Amino acid sequence: MGKDVIIACDFSSKADVMAFLDKFTGKKPFVKIGMELFYAEGPAIVKEIKERGHKIFLDLKLHDIPNTVKKSMAVLSSLDVDMTNLHASGTVAMMEAAIEGLTRPDGTRPILIAVTQLTSTSQERMENDLLIKEEMSKVVAHYAHNAKVAGLDGVVCSPLEAEMVHSVCGKEFVTVTPGVRFADGDKGDQVRVMTPAEAKKIGSDYIVVGRPITAAADPVAAYERCVNEFVG
Ligand code: C5P
């Protein structure tokens, strides 16, 4: 899997995301479309951005009974996205059904990655609300292993977990890591962050970067800086 920078396009309307993408006249970045934009604009937004030549990570984090996830993944696959995801807590059976639904008649499919535990879930909330009493790192490793067993390509994880995931699931297992900030940048609401250069060093395969690019005075320059630090 090629290393790349994915821009989190956390905009709430088509007008805003298109105005942002219009700035990129050279290389077309890999972009992440999340629930907010997808629910606001529907599948048409995926097709339009795809037609502009961008790769798309559709971040909808599916979690339902296996049959529903299988059928929903078939719909997402027909949108020709490049990467999508689900919650590993939906079980191995759900993840296997997802792969089945995602696989096109010609055998190709988008990259499928799993969310292990959301980074907003603390050890305390996991124990008290979810009644999962194990250590967070053990839970993340176990869910990543389940994703691998089900045939998924990788996980979304904190950059701080990427090395551990690779040691449990192998180097080829993809780690997609948000929580990236420039050394001289604003952290915003992210707590545990890494620079693109550090994420490269610890073996992240893709970094997901939102505000350091979308809120920059010069987003194209910020994107290029990210690519130079992470890939270059
Ligand atoms: O603006 P920022 O760089 O913080 O954006 C990070 C993106 O990655 C957002 O779309 C956020 O929802 C997503 N994300 C995250 N942490 C996770 C999973 C996803 O920040 N654990």
mmCIF file of N, CA and C and ligand atoms in Angstrom, residues 8 10 32 59 61 118-119 156 178-181 189-190 208-212, ligand 1:
data_model
loop_
_atom_site.group_PDB
_atom_site.id
_atom_site.type_symbol
_atom_site.label_atom_id
_atom_site.label_comp_id
_atom_site.label_asym_id
_atom_site.label_seq_id
_atom_site.Cartn_x
_atom_site.Cartn_y
_atom_site.Cartn_z
ATOM 1 N N ALA A 8 -8.815 15.392 5.549
ATOM 2 C CA ALA A 8 -10.164 15.250 6.108
ATOM 3 C C ALA A 8 -10.989 16.466 5.693
ATOM 4 N N ASP A 10 -13.764 18.010 6.331
ATOM 5 C CA ASP A 10 -14.872 18.145 7.285
ATOM 6 C C ASP A 10 -15.641 19.433 7.022
ATOM 7 N N LYS A 32 -10.816 12.583 2.525
ATOM 8 C CA LYS A 32 -11.743 11.826 3.374
ATOM 9 C C LYS A 32 -13.068 12.574 3.438
ATOM 10 N N ASP A 59 -15.643 7.746 5.096
ATOM 11 C CA ASP A 59 -15.538 7.428 6.529
ATOM 12 C C ASP A 59 -16.932 7.401 7.161
ATOM 13 N N LYS A 61 -18.047 4.494 9.018
ATOM 14 C CA LYS A 61 -17.976 3.629 10.217
ATOM 15 C C LYS A 61 -19.219 2.767 10.411
ATOM 16 N N LEU A 118 -12.703 3.935 19.515
ATOM 17 C CA LEU A 118 -12.574 5.354 19.179
ATOM 18 C C LEU A 118 -11.616 6.015 20.159
ATOM 19 N N THR A 119 -10.849 6.984 19.669
ATOM 20 C CA THR A 119 -9.910 7.653 20.589
ATOM 21 C C THR A 119 -10.653 8.515 21.608
ATOM 22 N N VAL A 156 -7.923 2.057 11.509
ATOM 23 C CA VAL A 156 -7.691 3.460 11.848
ATOM 24 C C VAL A 156 -7.196 3.429 13.284
ATOM 25 N N PRO A 178 -5.075 9.490 12.244
ATOM 26 C CA PRO A 178 -5.370 10.916 12.424
ATOM 27 C C PRO A 178 -4.564 11.458 13.609
ATOM 28 N N GLY A 179 -4.864 12.676 14.037
ATOM 29 C CA GLY A 179 -4.134 13.244 15.177
ATOM 30 C C GLY A 179 -2.760 13.726 14.752
ATOM 31 N N VAL A 180 -2.672 14.321 13.559
ATOM 32 C CA VAL A 180 -1.383 14.790 13.039
ATOM 33 C C VAL A 180 -1.340 16.319 13.081
ATOM 34 N N ARG A 181 -0.242 16.840 13.591
ATOM 35 C CA ARG A 181 -0.057 18.300 13.673
ATOM 36 C C ARG A 181 1.369 18.665 13.297
ATOM 37 N N ASP A 189 -8.424 20.437 19.341
ATOM 38 C CA ASP A 189 -8.937 19.543 20.380
ATOM 39 C C ASP A 189 -8.226 18.192 20.407
ATOM 40 N N GLN A 190 -7.213 17.997 19.565
ATOM 41 C CA GLN A 190 -6.484 16.726 19.595
ATOM 42 C C GLN A 190 -5.501 16.761 20.765
ATOM 43 N N VAL A 208 -4.223 11.052 8.248
ATOM 44 C CA VAL A 208 -5.444 11.817 7.962
ATOM 45 C C VAL A 208 -5.271 13.181 8.612
ATOM 46 N N VAL A 209 -5.256 14.215 7.783
ATOM 47 C CA VAL A 209 -4.982 15.563 8.289
ATOM 48 C C VAL A 209 -6.133 16.492 7.909
ATOM 49 N N GLY A 210 -6.747 17.117 8.910
ATOM 50 C CA GLY A 210 -7.853 18.037 8.648
ATOM 51 C C GLY A 210 -7.432 19.479 8.782
ATOM 52 N N ARG A 211 -7.693 20.047 9.948
ATOM 53 C CA ARG A 211 -7.506 21.485 10.140
ATOM 54 C C ARG A 211 -6.106 22.045 9.845
ATOM 55 N N PRO A 212 -5.022 21.295 10.094
ATOM 56 C CA PRO A 212 -3.718 21.880 9.724
ATOM 57 C C PRO A 212 -3.649 22.234 8.235
HETATM 58 O O1 C5P B 1 -8.794 18.477 11.916
HETATM 59 P P1 C5P B 1 -8.109 17.211 12.330
HETATM 60 O O2 C5P B 1 -6.742 17.020 11.714
HETATM 61 O O3 C5P B 1 -8.096 17.028 13.837
HETATM 62 O O4 C5P B 1 -9.048 16.071 11.711
HETATM 63 C C1 C5P B 1 -8.829 14.719 11.968
HETATM 64 C C2 C5P B 1 -9.873 13.899 11.265
HETATM 65 O O5 C5P B 1 -9.721 12.534 11.644
HETATM 66 C C3 C5P B 1 -11.327 14.257 11.602
HETATM 67 O O6 C5P B 1 -12.129 14.000 10.449
HETATM 68 C C4 C5P B 1 -11.662 13.317 12.728
HETATM 69 O O7 C5P B 1 -13.044 13.043 12.799
HETATM 70 C C5 C5P B 1 -10.893 12.063 12.303
HETATM 71 N N1 C5P B 1 -10.571 11.144 13.397
HETATM 72 C C6 C5P B 1 -9.829 11.526 14.508
HETATM 73 N N2 C5P B 1 -9.563 10.614 15.493
HETATM 74 C C7 C5P B 1 -10.003 9.352 15.392
HETATM 75 C C8 C5P B 1 -10.735 8.945 14.276
HETATM 76 C C9 C5P B 1 -11.004 9.882 13.283
HETATM 77 O O8 C5P B 1 -9.406 12.670 14.611
HETATM 78 N N3 C5P B 1 -9.688 8.481 16.323
#
